[in-house]
Amino acid sequence: MCSIGLNVPPGLTITTEACAQYTNNGGKFPEGLWEEILLGLQVVESEMGCKFGDPTNPLLLSVRSGAAISMPGMMDTILNLGLNDDSMKTIAARSGDRFALDAYRRFLDMFGDVVFGIKHALFEAEIQAVKETKGVKHDVELVSVELEEVVERYKQVYKRAGLTFPQDPYHQLKVATKAVFDSWQSPRARKYRSLQGISGLAGTAVNIQAMVFGNYDDKSSSGVCFTRNPSTGEAKFYGEYLPNAQGEDVVAGIRSPLPILELENMLPEAYKDLVHNCQLLEQHYKDMQDIEFTVQSGQLYMLQCRSGKRTGQAALKIAVDMVDERLIDIPRAIMAVEARHLDQLLHPQFEDEKADSYQSAVRGRGLPASPGAAVGQVVFTAARAEDFKVAGKPCILVRTETSPEDVGGLHVAEGVLTARGGMTSHAAVVARGWGKPCVAGCNELWVDEANHTAKLNEHHVLLKEGDWISINGTTGEVLVGKQPLTAARLTGDLGRFMEWVDQHRRLRVFTNADTPKDALAARRNGAEGIGLVRTEHMFFTSEDRIAAVRRMIVAQDTNARKEALQLILPFQRSDFEGIFKAMDGLPVTIRLLDPPLHEFLPEGDVAQISNALAATSPGVSSADIAATIAHLVEVNPMLGFRGCRLGITYPEITEMQVRAIFEAALNIAAEHTNKDNTIVPHPDIMIPLVGTPEELINQVSLVRKVANDVMEEHGGESVEYRVGTMIEVPRAALVADKIAQHADFFSFGTNDLTQMTFGYSRDDAGKFLPQYLSQSILEADPFEILDQQGVGQLIKMATERGRSTKPGLKVGICGEHGGEPSSVKFFHKVGLDYVSCSPFRVPIARLAAAQAAVEEKMTEDG
């Protein structure tokens, strides 16, 4: 901001490297740092014409954090540093008792909270007691004598905590700087970084600046503004300010601020300068900016700027508008929209806001601080929100106002509702950053946190924990009960943006889908095929199906097993017909039966299960069934009798499934031949859990034999198909060159490949993974974010070795990592052809693939 000519209070910056050295040095300043700070202060003193620590001409400072990535409210700031009993008197003589006392009481509060860990609520209770005694509502209404009482009460808070407020300004500065460094490792900051996936940063910088005072007089104010609307993306100046206040008042939501446009009436020259500065900053950074400013006696000072947190709706509109304004090009627009933004845009909205059932449920209104629809059960603390999340219950966090300590609850809640605060309050900023609907400053809401209840006064509605409410972050409405939701659509700006995305990506994006409904949903989201149909999921969709499967499992010989499989065949064929219709002309990758057979049997008493199954399995006794169940029990099912091992041991299972696939394909093709809506099926048959070339040879030969038989039975009609394998056993990756000789494609099953590479079970890893993550033994959950150093190297090696044998080998992945952005970028880098993910993650995978291609091009271009 200084370099482009803006009016910034002079200051100095202590770098993030110093923070890292401080942390590694056990909380001690690196050698020479304090002396450098003092030298830097001399420059500030020269520019300001006053001296830090001089009681007759004091310089006051702000001490702020400054991480490389914005973490709103997570780290600490101290204002008015350098004040003590002597300098306060000097400032009072020069600028008035009220201003000096107000600045002093603020400093006592912030310093005690940040440096000594004295809870802010203890100070708040003291000023509240004075306000109640004097019959005033707002801090600004307190006069000098009353503020003097507040200052004395604040000093008593220190004494009750067994502490003494330090009068030496240099000591204040040293311990304040250390406290800001320490806040980098605070529980809330660490949790925020974990939730946001922020890693690899050295620490926080510390910015030490000369104080300017928004509470100096009636021509002073503090505010926060955005160059565009962070909720909607509309290209209009947006923000709030508070007259006669300091910046923390605005951010904390303690007082309800005024719209930024009203500043033009109060301080027209300062407003004009602010608008001009904001335009300069947006042109300079080519992004929407979040700006903090102070006006002291009519003079505008710019305190800080950063790329503004925004909702998905705003991110999309800003990116598209800036392209139209020729401020950025399309590749930069693609990089400006994050995966989480798309995720927000695909979240459901309220079904019909004009319906009587909706309108009659509205019981309150606040500020539309973060758009979207949220439905959940009321909770009043962050801890309870996290409890509800663990229990699988959606919740709405209802608070008087939020603080950084609420970060965990904000993250897991469906939305947040606050009684106080404005559009730039902590709740609003964090909610927007995470795409959580937020209604802030609902004046009709009164929260009784002690009794875990709330009232919407005008309508006399009492809310208790667990009650269902709905909030509309787009309109600011608060509704009782559960309102119905509807799915979002890829239209308008989103449709246009996704066209840009598809023009720039190389990776194709498929979907994991087991039903025609899921396949159609994925196509609407832009899927180019199916990368995984899990045939076993089809068995659980009706009682007839699962009964036939169980009859097959307990069959005592091959003929009986084949008879049971003939009952399953029509179900499988019908399912495949529906999927081929839904994915007309696109590849459909079908995995043959993978799970161990015991997973299809009911749980419980073996004798009761055996008797029940005997009743539906002709010619099989309860004793035989009990023996079969005992035989199927496995010590480690993950490594047991499953995948291709089933098809090799019971080839009739593979035969039935392959027959169902090709009969379905030929039926669909014949049904639609010579019609306007010709359907062309493209089955890819995937053999699971292969570890040796011989396993694949066995199953490929069987697949091709059955396929040929079916096509001959249909008069020689043909279907184009491929047979490949799922690489999920580490040995398969090691011998991929040999396996590729017999495969048309590879698909990495990254879920099982991760399990087998780490030796972790997804079902049991929850017992230790939280500790691994909290202690940084692992940077991320490897089942959510691909382990690029281990599992990723197996994928890279297997791809290279497979293509060394078969250059045209099609390679993709179909694990959960197919919809995770950083993993998708890795798959692009190692040269895969496609990723496959759940239907609702398809747009996110498309965006991640495009961003990987754009980043690669930017690197090549230098």
PDB file of N, CA and C in Angstrom, residues 34 37-38 41-42 44-46 48-62 80-88 90-91 94 107 166-174 208-211:
ATOM      1  N   TRP A  34      15.641  -8.003  18.990  1.00  0.00           N
ATOM      2  CA  TRP A  34      15.147  -6.874  19.786  1.00  0.00           C
ATOM      3  C   TRP A  34      15.861  -5.580  19.390  1.00  0.00           C
ATOM      4  N   ILE A  37      14.362  -4.311  16.236  1.00  0.00           N
ATOM      5  CA  ILE A  37      13.055  -3.686  16.483  1.00  0.00           C
ATOM      6  C   ILE A  37      13.251  -2.247  16.961  1.00  0.00           C
ATOM      7  N   LEU A  38      14.173  -2.064  17.866  1.00  0.00           N
ATOM      8  CA  LEU A  38      14.420  -0.720  18.401  1.00  0.00           C
ATOM      9  C   LEU A  38      14.934   0.227  17.316  1.00  0.00           C
ATOM     10  N   LEU A  41      12.008   1.196  15.236  1.00  0.00           N
ATOM     11  CA  LEU A  41      11.169   2.165  15.954  1.00  0.00           C
ATOM     12  C   LEU A  41      11.688   3.590  15.804  1.00  0.00           C
ATOM     13  N   GLN A  42      12.984   3.740  15.708  1.00  0.00           N
ATOM     14  CA  GLN A  42      13.545   5.084  15.546  1.00  0.00           C
ATOM     15  C   GLN A  42      13.053   5.734  14.260  1.00  0.00           C
ATOM     16  N   VAL A  44      10.127   5.078  12.805  1.00  0.00           N
ATOM     17  CA  VAL A  44       8.726   5.418  13.053  1.00  0.00           C
ATOM     18  C   VAL A  44       8.626   6.689  13.890  1.00  0.00           C
ATOM     19  N   GLU A  45       9.471   6.784  14.914  1.00  0.00           N
ATOM     20  CA  GLU A  45       9.475   7.968  15.773  1.00  0.00           C
ATOM     21  C   GLU A  45       9.804   9.224  14.978  1.00  0.00           C
ATOM     22  N   SER A  46      10.762   9.088  14.067  1.00  0.00           N
ATOM     23  CA  SER A  46      11.150  10.232  13.250  1.00  0.00           C
ATOM     24  C   SER A  46       9.991  10.702  12.376  1.00  0.00           C
ATOM     25  N   MET A  48       6.765  10.204  12.902  1.00  0.00           N
ATOM     26  CA  MET A  48       5.606  10.632  13.683  1.00  0.00           C
ATOM     27  C   MET A  48       5.890  11.855  14.548  1.00  0.00           C
ATOM     28  N   GLY A  49       7.170  12.180  14.788  1.00  0.00           N
ATOM     29  CA  GLY A  49       7.494  13.335  15.613  1.00  0.00           C
ATOM     30  C   GLY A  49       7.229  13.123  17.086  1.00  0.00           C
ATOM     31  N   CYS A  50       7.247  11.902  17.539  1.00  0.00           N
ATOM     32  CA  CYS A  50       7.087  11.590  18.966  1.00  0.00           C
ATOM     33  C   CYS A  50       7.904  10.339  19.264  1.00  0.00           C
ATOM     34  N   LYS A  51       8.037  10.036  20.544  1.00  0.00           N
ATOM     35  CA  LYS A  51       8.967   8.966  20.925  1.00  0.00           C
ATOM     36  C   LYS A  51       8.267   7.915  21.771  1.00  0.00           C
ATOM     37  N   PHE A  52       8.507   6.656  21.419  1.00  0.00           N
ATOM     38  CA  PHE A  52       7.946   5.552  22.183  1.00  0.00           C
ATOM     39  C   PHE A  52       8.560   5.532  23.579  1.00  0.00           C
ATOM     40  N   GLY A  53       7.713   5.428  24.586  1.00  0.00           N
ATOM     41  CA  GLY A  53       8.183   5.354  25.964  1.00  0.00           C
ATOM     42  C   GLY A  53       8.428   6.698  26.612  1.00  0.00           C
ATOM     43  N   ASP A  54       8.243   7.798  25.853  1.00  0.00           N
ATOM     44  CA  ASP A  54       8.446   9.140  26.412  1.00  0.00           C
ATOM     45  C   ASP A  54       7.119   9.615  27.005  1.00  0.00           C
ATOM     46  N   PRO A  55       7.010   9.767  28.316  1.00  0.00           N
ATOM     47  CA  PRO A  55       5.725  10.149  28.919  1.00  0.00           C
ATOM     48  C   PRO A  55       5.278  11.560  28.540  1.00  0.00           C
ATOM     49  N   THR A  56       6.230  12.394  28.078  1.00  0.00           N
ATOM     50  CA  THR A  56       5.854  13.769  27.733  1.00  0.00           C
ATOM     51  C   THR A  56       5.444  13.925  26.271  1.00  0.00           C
ATOM     52  N   ASN A  57       5.842  12.979  25.417  1.00  0.00           N
ATOM     53  CA  ASN A  57       5.485  13.045  23.993  1.00  0.00           C
ATOM     54  C   ASN A  57       5.392  11.608  23.452  1.00  0.00           C
ATOM     55  N   PRO A  58       4.413  10.851  23.952  1.00  0.00           N
ATOM     56  CA  PRO A  58       4.412   9.402  23.719  1.00  0.00           C
ATOM     57  C   PRO A  58       3.965   8.999  22.308  1.00  0.00           C
ATOM     58  N   LEU A  59       4.660   7.999  21.763  1.00  0.00           N
ATOM     59  CA  LEU A  59       4.215   7.301  20.555  1.00  0.00           C
ATOM     60  C   LEU A  59       3.504   6.025  20.994  1.00  0.00           C
ATOM     61  N   LEU A  60       2.280   5.840  20.520  1.00  0.00           N
ATOM     62  CA  LEU A  60       1.540   4.606  20.810  1.00  0.00           C
ATOM     63  C   LEU A  60       1.546   3.717  19.568  1.00  0.00           C
ATOM     64  N   LEU A  61       1.505   2.424  19.813  1.00  0.00           N
ATOM     65  CA  LEU A  61       1.662   1.454  18.727  1.00  0.00           C
ATOM     66  C   LEU A  61       0.503   0.454  18.678  1.00  0.00           C
ATOM     67  N   SER A  62       0.296  -0.091  17.488  1.00  0.00           N
ATOM     68  CA  SER A  62      -0.527  -1.296  17.353  1.00  0.00           C
ATOM     69  C   SER A  62       0.424  -2.447  17.023  1.00  0.00           C
ATOM     70  N   ASN A  80      -3.113   0.463  21.042  1.00  0.00           N
ATOM     71  CA  ASN A  80      -2.821   1.478  22.056  1.00  0.00           C
ATOM     72  C   ASN A  80      -1.645   1.116  22.952  1.00  0.00           C
ATOM     73  N   LEU A  81      -0.747   0.272  22.428  1.00  0.00           N
ATOM     74  CA  LEU A  81       0.377  -0.179  23.243  1.00  0.00           C
ATOM     75  C   LEU A  81       1.349   0.983  23.494  1.00  0.00           C
ATOM     76  N   GLY A  82       1.849   1.074  24.718  1.00  0.00           N
ATOM     77  CA  GLY A  82       2.724   2.161  25.143  1.00  0.00           C
ATOM     78  C   GLY A  82       2.066   3.037  26.184  1.00  0.00           C
ATOM     79  N   LEU A  83       0.748   2.868  26.358  1.00  0.00           N
ATOM     80  CA  LEU A  83       0.047   3.647  27.381  1.00  0.00           C
ATOM     81  C   LEU A  83       0.413   3.154  28.785  1.00  0.00           C
ATOM     82  N   ASN A  84       0.542   4.091  29.708  1.00  0.00           N
ATOM     83  CA  ASN A  84       0.651   3.787  31.133  1.00  0.00           C
ATOM     84  C   ASN A  84       0.040   4.966  31.896  1.00  0.00           C
ATOM     85  N   ASP A  85       0.144   4.956  33.188  1.00  0.00           N
ATOM     86  CA  ASP A  85      -0.510   6.014  33.961  1.00  0.00           C
ATOM     87  C   ASP A  85       0.029   7.399  33.596  1.00  0.00           C
ATOM     88  N   ASP A  86       1.338   7.489  33.335  1.00  0.00           N
ATOM     89  CA  ASP A  86       1.934   8.797  33.032  1.00  0.00           C
ATOM     90  C   ASP A  86       1.565   9.279  31.624  1.00  0.00           C
ATOM     91  N   SER A  87       1.728   8.425  30.617  1.00  0.00           N
ATOM     92  CA  SER A  87       1.446   8.856  29.247  1.00  0.00           C
ATOM     93  C   SER A  87      -0.047   9.105  29.040  1.00  0.00           C
ATOM     94  N   MET A  88      -0.868   8.394  29.798  1.00  0.00           N
ATOM     95  CA  MET A  88      -2.307   8.626  29.704  1.00  0.00           C
ATOM     96  C   MET A  88      -2.641  10.055  30.117  1.00  0.00           C
ATOM     97  N   THR A  90      -0.627  12.664  29.897  1.00  0.00           N
ATOM     98  CA  THR A  90      -0.140  13.557  28.846  1.00  0.00           C
ATOM     99  C   THR A  90      -1.136  13.620  27.700  1.00  0.00           C
ATOM    100  N   ILE A  91      -1.635  12.446  27.292  1.00  0.00           N
ATOM    101  CA  ILE A  91      -2.587  12.401  26.182  1.00  0.00           C
ATOM    102  C   ILE A  91      -3.898  13.067  26.584  1.00  0.00           C
ATOM    103  N   ARG A  94      -3.560  16.732  26.242  1.00  0.00           N
ATOM    104  CA  ARG A  94      -3.461  17.167  24.858  1.00  0.00           C
ATOM    105  C   ARG A  94      -4.764  16.935  24.085  1.00  0.00           C
ATOM    106  N   PHE A 107      -6.744  -0.697  25.998  1.00  0.00           N
ATOM    107  CA  PHE A 107      -5.423  -1.327  26.068  1.00  0.00           C
ATOM    108  C   PHE A 107      -5.341  -2.310  27.231  1.00  0.00           C
ATOM    109  N   PRO A 166       1.968  -4.027  33.601  1.00  0.00           N
ATOM    110  CA  PRO A 166       3.314  -3.446  33.488  1.00  0.00           C
ATOM    111  C   PRO A 166       3.254  -2.001  32.983  1.00  0.00           C
ATOM    112  N   GLN A 167       3.938  -1.111  33.633  1.00  0.00           N
ATOM    113  CA  GLN A 167       3.952   0.300  33.263  1.00  0.00           C
ATOM    114  C   GLN A 167       5.070   0.636  32.258  1.00  0.00           C
ATOM    115  N   ASP A 168       6.052  -0.250  32.105  1.00  0.00           N
ATOM    116  CA  ASP A 168       7.176   0.023  31.205  1.00  0.00           C
ATOM    117  C   ASP A 168       6.762  -0.269  29.755  1.00  0.00           C
ATOM    118  N   PRO A 169       6.706   0.753  28.868  1.00  0.00           N
ATOM    119  CA  PRO A 169       6.274   0.529  27.478  1.00  0.00           C
ATOM    120  C   PRO A 169       7.150  -0.467  26.719  1.00  0.00           C
ATOM    121  N   TYR A 170       8.465  -0.466  26.976  1.00  0.00           N
ATOM    122  CA  TYR A 170       9.346  -1.381  26.253  1.00  0.00           C
ATOM    123  C   TYR A 170       9.085  -2.830  26.663  1.00  0.00           C
ATOM    124  N   HIS A 171       8.816  -3.019  27.938  1.00  0.00           N
ATOM    125  CA  HIS A 171       8.430  -4.363  28.384  1.00  0.00           C
ATOM    126  C   HIS A 171       7.104  -4.761  27.739  1.00  0.00           C
ATOM    127  N   GLN A 172       6.163  -3.808  27.681  1.00  0.00           N
ATOM    128  CA  GLN A 172       4.883  -4.084  27.018  1.00  0.00           C
ATOM    129  C   GLN A 172       5.100  -4.556  25.582  1.00  0.00           C
ATOM    130  N   LEU A 173       5.973  -3.858  24.858  1.00  0.00           N
ATOM    131  CA  LEU A 173       6.207  -4.181  23.452  1.00  0.00           C
ATOM    132  C   LEU A 173       6.841  -5.559  23.302  1.00  0.00           C
ATOM    133  N   LYS A 174       7.800  -5.854  24.157  1.00  0.00           N
ATOM    134  CA  LYS A 174       8.477  -7.145  24.033  1.00  0.00           C
ATOM    135  C   LYS A 174       7.512  -8.302  24.295  1.00  0.00           C
ATOM    136  N   ILE A 208       4.274  -3.885  13.510  1.00  0.00           N
ATOM    137  CA  ILE A 208       4.241  -2.867  14.566  1.00  0.00           C
ATOM    138  C   ILE A 208       4.059  -1.518  13.885  1.00  0.00           C
ATOM    139  N   GLN A 209       2.925  -0.874  14.133  1.00  0.00           N
ATOM    140  CA  GLN A 209       2.583   0.371  13.455  1.00  0.00           C
ATOM    141  C   GLN A 209       2.265   1.463  14.461  1.00  0.00           C
ATOM    142  N   ALA A 210       2.510   2.689  14.024  1.00  0.00           N
ATOM    143  CA  ALA A 210       2.056   3.832  14.824  1.00  0.00           C
ATOM    144  C   ALA A 210       0.538   3.802  14.886  1.00  0.00           C
ATOM    145  N   MET A 211      -0.010   4.099  16.059  1.00  0.00           N
ATOM    146  CA  MET A 211      -1.460   4.123  16.231  1.00  0.00           C
ATOM    147  C   MET A 211      -2.068   5.350  15.558  1.00  0.00           C
TER     148      MET A 211
END
